[in-house]
Amino acid sequence: MKPYKLFDAEYKFVSLIWENEPMNSTELVRLSFDRLGWKKSTTYTVLRKLCRRGILQNRDSIVTSLVKREDIQKYESEALVEKNFDGSLPMFLTAFLDEKKLSTKEAEELKQIIEKAAR
Amino acid sequence: MNTLQKVFIAVLNMSITASYVAIGIMLIRLLFLRKAPKVFSYALWSAVLIRLVCPVSFSSVFSLLGPVSSRALQGTGALEYVPHDIGFMQVPAINGISSSLPHATEAASVNPMQIVMAVLSVVWLAGIVVLLLYSAISYLTMRNRIRMATLVQDNVFETDRIRTAFLFGLIRPGIYIPVGVRESDLPYILAHERMHIQRRDYLIKPLAFLVLIVHWFNPLMWVSFALMSGDMEMSCDEGVLANMDSDATSSYSTSLLSLAMRRSGLATGSPLAFSESNVKSRIRNVLNYKKPAFWTIILAVVLTASLIVAFTANPKRRQAASTSYLGYATTALMENKTLYVGDNSKVVALIDAMPWPKGTVRSTVELQTAAAPYGLTVNFDLNDDSSIKAQGAISGDAFYRNSIVLFSLIDNVDVINCKIADKTGKYNGASYGFTYTREAANTAVGKDVREFANSQESLRNLLDAVQKLPMSSDTLKPLTG
């Protein structure tokens, strides 16, 4: 079986359930608010999504996990931010504001400048 | 002219004024503020912002816009480069440039310039709508992406779906950081974002962006926005460093660098979110930062404040000396004295600076500038004949007098026609008028009338002289054809 891949937030959420299952969904909402800072609607949206993927189960407001911790992997964070879906607001503006990718050479240069100044 | 076009022309004029201010600020930044704390450069941009949203301003002799200002609309405090009645001019002119603008043709029922302005104002509005929609979609997309961000502490959230740290939200902004920020970088990143919150930058930047959307057609405003954003970031960095020990600079700049390197691909640069911009120049700025001496701050504060005032003020138009004589606004007449009858805006300004008989309203002004003899035709509507009635007909005296004054102030006009269209119905709705030549005007005053236009004093002499002239023809004849 191929491992399930989860976002960082989803992983943290499922971790709450591993630690406390079986748990009441109302209790889960409260815990998500305290530990993750989530609104009720966010918690239910994520819960529904994970149930559909067969990772969690919500039966009669009792939430349990269907997958063990070992079978789960986190996404590499680099893979998450698709190239054509990066900029929030105006991407043309981003380009315009000259937020270019820093090349390795440039980064090295800057590092040296910083080190020089520190001395 | 509809409201949209009026608003568009007002925006256009604000944009032009703001462009001059922006160029001035760019020069000052380059020449004097390179080494100064960036907070002063940042503050200066407020003058551009004010110019972009405020159509009117106060007048002061300290204004820096004297050399570039066009005519100030009398008594309104607004600067006008593009005349508000441009669509109705026979030969449209912007600041004396008329060759490139389409002229009115007799065959067309509508002045082409009127159509051009109508089209441009619709394009302008469409651009705003597109940009607003795009911004709204981007905002919602971003909100959706960070909805799952998890709490770190207070108002700090982390998520693996962003690459760089920023603020999000307008009422109670949250600090959003990428997952896996190095422990050693976190205090600096948070200090930077908290400084943005403290300075209300998260409100200023969206506001500036909104104004930019309204002025989207002006490339100088895009450049200004980019420079302002840079100044905002750098002055924020300086604010953070001012609160820290002096040996924090290298760790702070290392944090900037490491956060910048995390962004492997494109960066997020939402004006509604705070992110890194121009890391290189920021790191240089941080490393060069020294806590400025007290007197330097005082000096810079005074200088910046006076510059903002000077950029915000409209130039004073020797208003005190703006005199009128016998009902003629002599200052305005001298200011709009022109060599060419083709200079539409000046010619119209001259006509409007003269007293015309009560009951008449100036309508269109036509210019015959294709070939000599160069002609000027002023059309009037007669709504009430009580003040110019003489012997049961319309008296032409006032029109003759003003024509002589126009010959004096418009160097190359050869012929002046006045047409008075009857709107009272007492004269069968016919048009009355006359044609006056320069020779006749010279003969009437006994010398070249242009000699009177040398100074306000000599102009007053002319005004005196024309009042006393015996008029050859006392009443106007109906025009044929």
Coordinates of C-alpha atoms in Angstrom, one line a residue:
Chain A
M1 CA 0.0 0.0 0.0
K2 CA 1.4 3.4 -1.0
P3 CA 1.8 5.8 1.9
Y4 CA -0.7 8.6 2.4
K5 CA 0.6 12.1 1.9
L6 CA -0.6 14.9 4.1
F7 CA 0.0 18.6 4.4
D8 CA 1.6 19.8 7.5
A9 CA -1.7 21.1 8.9
E10 CA -3.5 17.8 8.1
Y11 CA -0.7 15.9 9.8
K12 CA -1.0 18.0 12.9
F13 CA -4.8 17.5 12.9
V14 CA -4.6 13.7 12.5
S15 CA -2.1 13.7 15.3
L16 CA -4.7 15.2 17.6
I17 CA -6.9 12.2 16.8
W18 CA -4.2 9.6 17.2
E19 CA -3.5 11.0 20.7
N20 CA -7.2 11.1 21.7
E21 CA -9.2 8.6 19.7
P22 CA -12.0 7.8 19.9
M23 CA -13.1 11.3 20.3
N24 CA -16.3 13.3 20.1
S25 CA -16.4 15.7 17.1
T26 CA -17.4 18.6 19.4
E27 CA -14.4 17.9 21.5
L28 CA -12.3 17.8 18.4
V29 CA -13.5 21.2 17.4
R30 CA -12.5 22.6 20.8
L31 CA -9.1 20.9 20.7
S32 CA -8.5 22.1 17.1
F33 CA -9.3 25.7 18.2
D34 CA -7.0 25.5 21.2
R35 CA -4.0 23.7 19.6
L36 CA -4.3 24.8 15.9
G37 CA -6.2 28.0 16.1
W38 CA -8.9 26.7 13.7
K39 CA -12.4 27.9 13.4
K40 CA -15.2 25.3 13.6
S41 CA -15.8 25.5 9.9
T42 CA -12.2 24.8 9.1
T43 CA -12.1 21.8 11.4
Y44 CA -15.2 20.3 9.7
T45 CA -13.9 21.0 6.2
V46 CA -10.6 19.2 6.9
L47 CA -12.4 16.4 8.7
R48 CA -14.7 15.8 5.8
K49 CA -11.8 15.8 3.3
L50 CA -9.8 13.3 5.3
C51 CA -12.8 11.0 5.8
R52 CA -13.4 11.0 2.0
R53 CA -9.7 10.0 1.6
G54 CA -10.2 7.1 4.0
I55 CA -7.8 8.4 6.6
L56 CA -10.4 9.3 9.2
Q57 CA -13.8 8.1 10.1
N58 CA -16.7 10.1 11.5
R59 CA -19.5 7.8 12.7
D60 CA -22.3 9.2 14.9
S61 CA -20.0 12.2 15.8
I62 CA -17.3 9.9 17.0
V63 CA -14.1 10.4 15.1
T64 CA -11.5 7.6 14.8
S65 CA -8.5 7.1 12.5
L66 CA -8.3 4.4 9.9
V67 CA -4.6 4.8 9.1
K68 CA -1.6 4.3 11.4
R69 CA 1.1 6.9 11.9
E70 CA 3.7 4.8 10.1
D71 CA 1.7 4.8 6.9
I72 CA 1.6 8.5 6.6
Q73 CA 4.1 10.9 5.0
K74 CA 4.2 14.6 5.0
Y75 CA 4.5 16.4 1.7
E76 CA 7.9 17.8 1.0
S77 CA 7.1 21.5 1.4
E78 CA 8.9 22.4 -1.8
A79 CA 6.5 20.2 -3.8
L80 CA 3.5 22.1 -2.4
V81 CA 3.8 25.5 -4.0
E82 CA 3.0 24.9 -7.6
K83 CA 4.8 27.2 -9.9
N84 CA 1.9 28.7 -11.7
F85 CA -0.1 29.0 -8.5
D86 CA 2.3 30.8 -6.3
G87 CA 1.6 34.5 -6.1
S88 CA -1.3 35.4 -4.1
L89 CA -2.1 38.8 -5.5
P90 CA -1.0 40.2 -8.8
M91 CA 1.7 38.0 -10.1
F92 CA 2.6 40.6 -12.6
L93 CA 3.1 42.9 -9.7
T94 CA 5.5 40.4 -8.1
A95 CA 7.5 40.3 -11.3
F96 CA 7.4 44.1 -11.4
L97 CA 8.6 44.5 -7.9
D98 CA 11.7 42.5 -8.9
E99 CA 11.2 39.7 -6.5
K100 CA 13.5 37.5 -8.4
K101 CA 14.8 34.2 -7.3
L102 CA 18.1 34.6 -5.5
S103 CA 20.7 32.6 -7.3
T104 CA 23.2 30.5 -5.4
K105 CA 26.0 32.8 -6.5
E106 CA 24.2 35.9 -5.3
A107 CA 23.4 34.2 -2.0
E108 CA 27.0 33.3 -1.5
E109 CA 28.0 36.9 -2.3
L110 CA 25.5 38.2 0.3
K111 CA 26.7 35.7 2.8
Q112 CA 30.3 37.0 2.4
I113 CA 29.2 40.6 2.7
I114 CA 27.4 39.8 6.0
E115 CA 30.4 38.0 7.4
K116 CA 32.7 40.8 6.4
A117 CA 30.5 43.3 8.2
A118 CA 30.3 41.1 11.3
R119 CA 34.0 41.2 11.7
Chain B
M1 CA -20.5 65.4 -20.7
N2 CA -21.3 62.6 -18.3
T3 CA -20.1 62.1 -14.8
L4 CA -17.7 59.3 -15.8
Q5 CA -15.8 61.6 -18.2
K6 CA -15.7 64.3 -15.6
V7 CA -14.2 61.9 -13.0
F8 CA -11.8 60.6 -15.6
I9 CA -10.5 64.0 -16.4
A10 CA -10.2 64.8 -12.7
V11 CA -8.2 61.6 -12.2
L12 CA -6.1 62.4 -15.3
N13 CA -5.2 65.8 -13.8
M14 CA -4.4 64.4 -10.4
S15 CA -2.2 61.8 -12.1
I16 CA -0.2 64.4 -14.0
T17 CA 0.3 66.5 -10.9
A18 CA 1.3 63.4 -8.9
S19 CA 3.8 62.4 -11.7
Y20 CA 5.6 65.7 -11.3
V21 CA 5.7 65.1 -7.5
A22 CA 6.9 61.6 -8.0
I23 CA 9.8 62.6 -10.3
G24 CA 10.7 65.3 -7.7
I25 CA 10.8 62.7 -4.9
M26 CA 12.8 60.2 -7.0
L27 CA 15.4 63.0 -7.6
I28 CA 15.5 63.9 -3.9
R29 CA 15.9 60.3 -2.9
L30 CA 18.7 59.9 -5.3
L31 CA 20.5 63.1 -4.5
F32 CA 20.0 63.7 -0.8
L33 CA 18.5 60.7 0.9
R34 CA 20.7 57.8 -0.2
K35 CA 22.5 57.7 3.2
A36 CA 19.6 58.9 5.3
P37 CA 17.3 56.5 7.2
K38 CA 14.7 55.2 4.8
V39 CA 11.8 56.3 6.9
F40 CA 12.2 59.7 5.4
S41 CA 12.1 58.5 1.8
Y42 CA 9.0 56.4 2.9
A43 CA 7.3 59.5 4.4
L44 CA 7.9 61.6 1.3
W45 CA 5.7 59.2 -0.8
S46 CA 2.7 60.5 1.2
A47 CA 2.8 63.6 -1.0
V48 CA 2.2 61.5 -4.1
L49 CA -0.6 59.6 -2.4
I50 CA -2.3 62.9 -1.4
R51 CA -1.9 64.2 -5.0
L52 CA -3.4 61.0 -6.3
V53 CA -6.6 61.2 -4.2
C54 CA -7.1 64.9 -3.6
P55 CA -8.2 66.9 -6.6
V56 CA -7.8 70.2 -4.7
S57 CA -5.1 71.5 -2.5
F58 CA -4.1 74.7 -0.7
S59 CA -1.9 77.3 -2.4
S60 CA 1.4 78.4 -1.0
V61 CA 4.4 80.4 -2.2
F62 CA 6.5 77.4 -1.0
S63 CA 5.1 75.1 -3.6
L64 CA 7.6 73.2 -5.7
L65 CA 5.2 72.9 -8.6
G66 CA 5.6 76.4 -9.8
P67 CA 7.6 75.7 -12.9
V68 CA 5.4 72.8 -14.1
S69 CA 1.9 73.8 -13.1
S70 CA -0.6 74.5 -15.7
R71 CA -3.5 76.8 -15.2
A72 CA -5.1 76.5 -11.8
L73 CA -8.8 76.4 -12.1
Q74 CA -9.9 79.8 -10.8
G75 CA -10.9 79.5 -7.2
T76 CA -11.2 75.8 -7.0
G77 CA -7.7 74.9 -5.8
A78 CA -7.4 72.2 -8.5
L79 CA -4.6 72.1 -11.0
E80 CA -5.8 71.5 -14.5
Y81 CA -3.6 70.2 -17.3
V82 CA -6.2 68.5 -19.3
P83 CA -9.0 71.1 -19.7
H84 CA -12.3 69.8 -18.3
D85 CA -14.1 71.0 -21.4
I86 CA -11.6 69.4 -23.8
G87 CA -14.3 67.5 -25.6
F88 CA -16.0 70.8 -26.6
M89 CA -13.0 72.6 -27.9
Q90 CA -12.7 73.4 -31.6
V91 CA -9.0 72.6 -31.5
P92 CA -8.3 70.6 -28.4
A93 CA -5.1 71.5 -26.6
I94 CA -3.3 70.1 -23.6
N95 CA -0.8 72.6 -22.3
G96 CA -0.4 74.2 -25.7
I97 CA 0.2 70.9 -27.5
S98 CA -2.5 70.7 -30.1
S99 CA -1.0 69.2 -33.2
S100 CA -1.4 65.6 -32.1
L101 CA -5.0 65.9 -31.0
P102 CA -7.8 65.5 -33.5
H103 CA -9.5 68.7 -34.6
A104 CA -13.1 69.3 -34.8
T105 CA -14.4 69.0 -38.3
E106 CA -17.5 70.7 -39.7
A107 CA -18.7 67.6 -41.3
A108 CA -18.9 65.5 -38.1
S109 CA -21.8 66.1 -35.9
V110 CA -19.8 65.3 -32.8
N111 CA -16.3 66.7 -31.9
P112 CA -13.9 63.7 -32.4
M113 CA -12.1 64.7 -29.1
Q114 CA -15.4 64.2 -27.3
I115 CA -15.5 60.6 -28.7
V116 CA -11.9 60.0 -27.8
M117 CA -12.5 61.1 -24.2
A118 CA -15.7 59.0 -24.0
V119 CA -13.8 55.9 -25.2
L120 CA -10.8 56.5 -23.0
S121 CA -12.9 57.0 -19.9
V122 CA -14.7 53.6 -20.5
V123 CA -11.3 51.9 -21.1
W124 CA -10.1 53.4 -17.8
L125 CA -13.1 52.1 -15.9
A126 CA -12.8 48.7 -17.5
G127 CA -9.1 48.6 -16.4
I128 CA -10.1 49.3 -12.8
V129 CA -12.8 46.7 -12.8
V130 CA -10.4 44.0 -14.2
L131 CA -7.7 44.9 -11.7
L132 CA -10.1 44.9 -8.8
L133 CA -11.6 41.6 -9.8
Y134 CA -8.1 40.1 -10.2
S135 CA -7.1 41.4 -6.8
A136 CA -10.2 40.1 -5.1
I137 CA -9.7 36.6 -6.6
S138 CA -6.0 36.6 -5.6
Y139 CA -7.0 37.7 -2.1
L140 CA -9.6 34.9 -1.7
T141 CA -7.2 32.3 -3.1
M142 CA -4.6 33.3 -0.6
R143 CA -7.1 33.3 2.2
N144 CA -8.1 29.8 1.2
R145 CA -4.5 28.7 1.2
I146 CA -3.7 29.9 4.7
R147 CA -7.0 28.9 6.2
M148 CA -5.4 25.6 7.4
A149 CA -2.4 27.4 8.9
T150 CA -1.8 26.2 12.4
L151 CA -1.3 28.3 15.5
V152 CA 2.2 28.8 16.8
Q153 CA 1.6 31.5 19.4
D154 CA -0.6 34.6 19.8
N155 CA -1.3 35.8 16.3
V156 CA 1.5 33.7 14.6
F157 CA 0.5 30.8 12.3
E158 CA 2.6 28.4 10.3
T159 CA 1.8 26.6 7.1
D160 CA 3.7 24.6 4.5
R161 CA 1.8 26.2 1.7
I162 CA 3.7 29.5 1.7
R163 CA 7.3 30.2 1.1
T164 CA 7.9 33.4 2.9
A165 CA 6.6 35.2 6.0
F166 CA 3.9 37.8 5.7
L167 CA 1.0 39.6 7.3
F168 CA -2.5 38.8 6.3
G169 CA -5.8 40.5 7.3
L170 CA -6.8 44.1 7.5
I171 CA -8.6 44.3 10.9
R172 CA -6.5 42.0 13.1
P173 CA -3.7 40.9 10.9
G174 CA -2.0 37.6 11.6
I175 CA 1.6 36.7 11.0
Y176 CA 2.0 33.8 8.7
I177 CA 5.3 31.9 8.5
P178 CA 6.4 28.9 6.4
V179 CA 6.8 25.6 8.3
G180 CA 10.3 24.9 9.3
V181 CA 11.7 28.3 9.8
R182 CA 15.0 28.0 11.7
E183 CA 14.6 28.6 15.4
S184 CA 17.3 31.3 15.3
D185 CA 15.5 33.2 12.5
L186 CA 12.1 33.3 14.1
P187 CA 12.7 36.2 16.6
Y188 CA 13.9 38.4 13.8
I189 CA 11.1 37.5 11.4
L190 CA 8.5 38.1 14.1
A191 CA 10.1 41.4 15.1
H192 CA 9.9 42.5 11.5
E193 CA 6.3 41.6 11.0
R194 CA 5.3 43.1 14.4
M195 CA 7.0 46.3 13.4
H196 CA 4.8 46.4 10.3
I197 CA 1.7 45.9 12.5
Q198 CA 2.9 48.6 14.9
R199 CA 3.4 51.1 12.0
R200 CA 0.0 50.2 10.3
D201 CA 1.9 49.3 7.1
Y202 CA -0.6 46.5 6.5
L203 CA -3.3 49.2 6.0
I204 CA -1.1 51.7 4.1
K205 CA 0.0 49.2 1.4
P206 CA -3.5 48.0 0.4
L207 CA -4.6 51.6 0.4
A208 CA -1.7 52.6 -1.9
F209 CA -2.5 49.6 -4.1
L210 CA -6.1 50.7 -4.4
V211 CA -5.1 54.2 -5.4
L212 CA -2.6 52.6 -7.9
I213 CA -5.5 50.7 -9.4
V214 CA -7.4 53.9 -10.0
H215 CA -4.3 55.4 -11.7
W216 CA -3.3 52.2 -13.4
F217 CA -2.7 53.9 -16.7
N218 CA 0.2 55.9 -15.3
P219 CA 3.5 53.9 -15.5
L220 CA 5.2 56.4 -13.1
M221 CA 2.8 55.4 -10.4
W222 CA 3.8 51.8 -10.8
V223 CA 7.4 52.8 -10.4
S224 CA 6.5 54.9 -7.4
F225 CA 4.6 52.0 -5.8
A226 CA 7.6 49.7 -6.2
L227 CA 10.0 52.3 -4.8
M228 CA 7.6 53.0 -1.9
S229 CA 7.3 49.3 -1.1
G230 CA 11.1 49.1 -1.0
D231 CA 11.3 52.1 1.3
M232 CA 8.6 50.7 3.5
E233 CA 10.5 47.4 4.0
M234 CA 13.8 49.1 4.6
S235 CA 12.4 51.6 7.1
C236 CA 10.7 48.7 8.8
D237 CA 14.1 46.9 9.0
E238 CA 15.6 50.0 10.5
G239 CA 12.7 50.2 13.0
V240 CA 13.5 46.7 14.1
L241 CA 17.2 47.3 14.4
A242 CA 16.7 50.5 16.4
N243 CA 15.1 48.4 19.1
M244 CA 18.0 45.9 19.2
D245 CA 21.6 45.8 20.2
S246 CA 24.0 47.0 17.5
D247 CA 25.5 43.4 17.1
A248 CA 22.1 42.2 16.0
T249 CA 22.6 43.5 12.5
S250 CA 24.5 40.5 11.2
S251 CA 22.1 38.0 12.6
Y252 CA 19.2 40.0 11.3
S253 CA 20.6 40.1 7.8
T254 CA 21.5 36.4 8.0
S255 CA 17.8 35.8 8.8
L256 CA 16.7 37.9 5.8
L257 CA 19.0 35.9 3.6
S258 CA 17.9 32.5 4.8
L259 CA 14.3 33.4 4.4
A260 CA 15.0 34.6 0.9
M261 CA 16.7 31.4 0.1
R262 CA 13.8 29.3 1.2
R263 CA 11.8 30.7 -1.7
S264 CA 13.2 28.6 -4.4
G265 CA 10.8 29.6 -7.1
L266 CA 8.7 32.6 -7.6
A267 CA 8.0 34.8 -4.7
T268 CA 4.7 35.9 -3.2
G269 CA 4.4 39.6 -3.7
S270 CA 0.9 40.4 -2.8
P271 CA 0.3 44.0 -1.9
L272 CA -2.1 42.7 0.7
A273 CA 0.5 40.5 2.2
F274 CA 4.0 41.3 3.4
S275 CA 6.9 39.6 1.9
E276 CA 10.4 40.1 1.0
S277 CA 11.3 42.4 -1.7
N278 CA 14.7 43.2 -3.0
V279 CA 16.6 41.2 -0.4
K280 CA 19.9 42.4 -1.7
S281 CA 19.3 46.1 -1.2
R282 CA 17.6 45.3 2.1
I283 CA 20.6 43.4 3.4
R284 CA 23.0 46.2 2.3
N285 CA 20.7 48.7 4.0
V286 CA 20.6 46.7 7.2
L287 CA 24.4 46.4 7.3
N288 CA 25.0 50.1 6.7
Y289 CA 22.4 51.1 9.3
K290 CA 23.7 53.2 12.1
K291 CA 21.6 54.7 14.8
P292 CA 21.4 58.3 13.6
A293 CA 22.5 61.2 15.8
F294 CA 19.8 63.2 17.5
W295 CA 20.4 66.4 15.5
T296 CA 20.4 64.4 12.2
I297 CA 17.0 63.1 13.0
I298 CA 15.7 66.6 13.8
L299 CA 17.1 68.0 10.6
A300 CA 15.7 65.2 8.5
V301 CA 12.3 65.5 10.1
V302 CA 12.1 69.2 9.4
L303 CA 13.3 68.7 5.9
T304 CA 11.0 65.9 5.1
A305 CA 8.0 67.7 6.6
S306 CA 8.7 70.9 4.6
L307 CA 9.2 68.8 1.4
I308 CA 5.8 67.1 1.9
V309 CA 4.1 70.5 2.4
A310 CA 6.0 71.9 -0.6
F311 CA 4.9 69.0 -2.8
T312 CA 1.3 69.0 -1.6
A313 CA 0.8 72.8 -2.1
N314 CA -0.3 74.3 -5.3
P315 CA 1.8 77.2 -6.5
K316 CA 0.5 80.6 -5.5
R317 CA -0.5 82.5 -8.6
R318 CA 0.5 86.0 -7.5
Q319 CA -3.1 85.8 -6.3
A320 CA -2.7 89.1 -4.4
A321 CA -1.6 90.9 -7.6
S322 CA -4.4 89.3 -9.6
T323 CA -6.1 92.5 -10.5
S324 CA -8.9 93.4 -12.7
Y325 CA -9.5 96.6 -14.5
L326 CA -12.8 97.8 -15.9
G327 CA -14.0 94.2 -15.5
Y328 CA -11.0 92.7 -17.4
A329 CA -9.0 90.2 -15.4
T330 CA -5.7 91.9 -16.4
T331 CA -3.4 89.4 -14.7
A332 CA -5.1 86.5 -16.5
L333 CA -5.0 88.4 -19.8
M334 CA -1.2 89.0 -19.5
E335 CA -0.6 85.4 -18.5
N336 CA -2.4 84.0 -21.5
K337 CA -1.0 86.4 -24.0
T338 CA 0.0 84.2 -26.9
L339 CA 1.8 84.4 -30.3
Y340 CA -0.5 81.9 -31.9
V341 CA -4.2 81.8 -32.3
G342 CA -3.9 78.0 -32.5
D343 CA -3.1 77.9 -28.8
N344 CA -6.7 77.0 -28.0
S345 CA -6.5 76.9 -24.2
K346 CA -4.9 80.3 -24.0
V347 CA -7.3 81.9 -26.5
V348 CA -10.2 80.5 -24.6
A349 CA -8.7 81.7 -21.3
L350 CA -8.3 85.2 -22.8
I351 CA -11.9 85.3 -24.0
D352 CA -13.1 84.2 -20.6
A353 CA -11.1 86.8 -18.8
M354 CA -13.0 89.6 -20.5
P355 CA -16.4 91.1 -19.6
W356 CA -19.0 90.3 -22.2
P357 CA -22.4 92.0 -22.1
K358 CA -24.9 90.7 -19.6
G359 CA -27.3 88.2 -21.1
T360 CA -24.8 86.7 -23.5
V361 CA -23.1 83.4 -22.8
R362 CA -19.9 82.3 -24.7
S363 CA -20.4 79.0 -26.4
T364 CA -18.0 77.5 -28.9
V365 CA -14.8 79.0 -30.1
E366 CA -13.6 78.2 -33.6
L367 CA -10.1 78.7 -34.9
Q368 CA -9.1 79.1 -38.5
T369 CA -5.4 78.2 -38.4
A370 CA -4.9 76.2 -41.7
A371 CA -3.7 79.2 -43.7
A372 CA -3.5 83.0 -43.5
P373 CA -5.5 85.0 -42.8
Y374 CA -5.7 83.3 -39.4
G375 CA -9.1 83.7 -37.9
L376 CA -10.9 83.4 -34.6
T377 CA -14.7 83.0 -34.3
V378 CA -16.4 83.4 -31.0
N379 CA -19.9 82.2 -30.7
F380 CA -22.4 83.6 -28.2
D381 CA -25.8 82.7 -27.1
L382 CA -28.1 85.7 -26.4
N383 CA -30.4 84.9 -23.6
D384 CA -31.4 88.4 -22.5
D385 CA -31.0 91.5 -24.7
S386 CA -31.8 94.2 -22.1
S387 CA -28.2 95.3 -21.5
I388 CA -27.1 95.5 -25.2
K389 CA -30.2 96.8 -26.8
A390 CA -29.7 100.0 -28.7
Q391 CA -32.3 101.6 -30.9
G392 CA -34.3 98.4 -31.1
A393 CA -31.3 96.3 -32.2
I394 CA -28.3 94.6 -30.7
S395 CA -25.4 96.9 -29.9
G396 CA -22.0 95.7 -31.0
D397 CA -19.9 98.1 -29.0
A398 CA -18.8 95.7 -26.3
F399 CA -17.9 93.0 -28.9
Y400 CA -15.8 95.5 -31.0
R401 CA -13.9 96.7 -27.9
N402 CA -13.1 93.2 -26.8
S403 CA -12.0 92.2 -30.3
I404 CA -9.5 95.0 -30.3
V405 CA -8.1 93.7 -27.0
L406 CA -7.9 90.2 -28.5
F407 CA -6.0 91.6 -31.5
S408 CA -3.6 93.0 -29.0
L409 CA -3.0 89.8 -27.0
I410 CA -3.1 87.2 -29.8
D411 CA -0.1 88.1 -32.0
N412 CA -1.0 86.3 -35.2
V413 CA -4.7 86.5 -35.5
D414 CA -5.8 88.5 -38.6
V415 CA -9.6 88.3 -38.4
I416 CA -12.0 88.1 -35.5
N417 CA -15.7 87.1 -36.0
C418 CA -18.3 87.4 -33.3
K419 CA -21.5 85.6 -33.8
I420 CA -24.4 86.1 -31.5
A421 CA -27.2 83.6 -31.8
D422 CA -30.5 84.9 -30.6
K423 CA -32.1 82.6 -28.0
T424 CA -34.7 85.1 -26.8
G425 CA -36.9 84.8 -29.8
K426 CA -37.1 88.6 -30.1
Y427 CA -34.9 88.6 -33.2
N428 CA -36.5 85.6 -34.9
G429 CA -33.7 83.3 -33.6
A430 CA -31.3 84.7 -36.1
S431 CA -27.6 85.1 -35.7
Y432 CA -26.0 88.5 -35.6
G433 CA -22.4 89.4 -35.9
F434 CA -19.6 91.0 -37.6
T435 CA -16.1 90.5 -38.9
Y436 CA -13.3 92.7 -37.7
T437 CA -9.8 92.9 -39.2
R438 CA -6.5 93.7 -37.6
E439 CA -6.1 96.7 -39.9
A440 CA -9.3 98.1 -38.7
A441 CA -8.3 97.6 -35.1
N442 CA -4.9 99.3 -35.7
T443 CA -6.7 102.2 -37.4
A444 CA -9.1 102.6 -34.5
V445 CA -6.4 103.0 -31.9
G446 CA -3.9 104.7 -34.1
K447 CA -1.0 102.3 -33.9
D448 CA -0.2 98.5 -33.8
V449 CA -2.5 97.2 -31.0
R450 CA 0.1 94.6 -30.0
E451 CA 2.3 97.3 -28.5
F452 CA -0.2 97.6 -25.7
A453 CA 0.4 94.0 -24.7
N454 CA 3.9 94.7 -23.3
S455 CA 2.8 95.2 -19.7
Q456 CA -0.2 95.4 -17.4
E457 CA 0.2 99.2 -17.4
S458 CA 0.1 99.6 -21.2
L459 CA -2.8 97.1 -21.4
R460 CA -4.7 99.3 -19.0
N461 CA -4.1 102.2 -21.3
L462 CA -5.6 100.1 -24.2
L463 CA -8.6 99.3 -22.0
D464 CA -9.1 103.0 -21.3
A465 CA -8.7 103.8 -25.0
V466 CA -11.2 101.3 -26.2
Q467 CA -13.8 102.5 -23.8
K468 CA -13.6 106.0 -25.3
L469 CA -13.6 104.9 -29.0
P470 CA -16.3 106.2 -31.1
M471 CA -17.9 103.1 -32.6
S472 CA -18.4 103.1 -36.3
S473 CA -21.3 100.8 -36.4
D474 CA -23.6 100.9 -33.4
T475 CA -25.9 97.9 -34.1
L476 CA -25.2 94.5 -35.4
K477 CA -26.6 93.2 -38.7
P478 CA -28.1 89.7 -39.1
L479 CA -25.7 87.3 -40.7
T480 CA -26.6 85.9 -44.0
G481 CA -26.0 82.2 -44.7

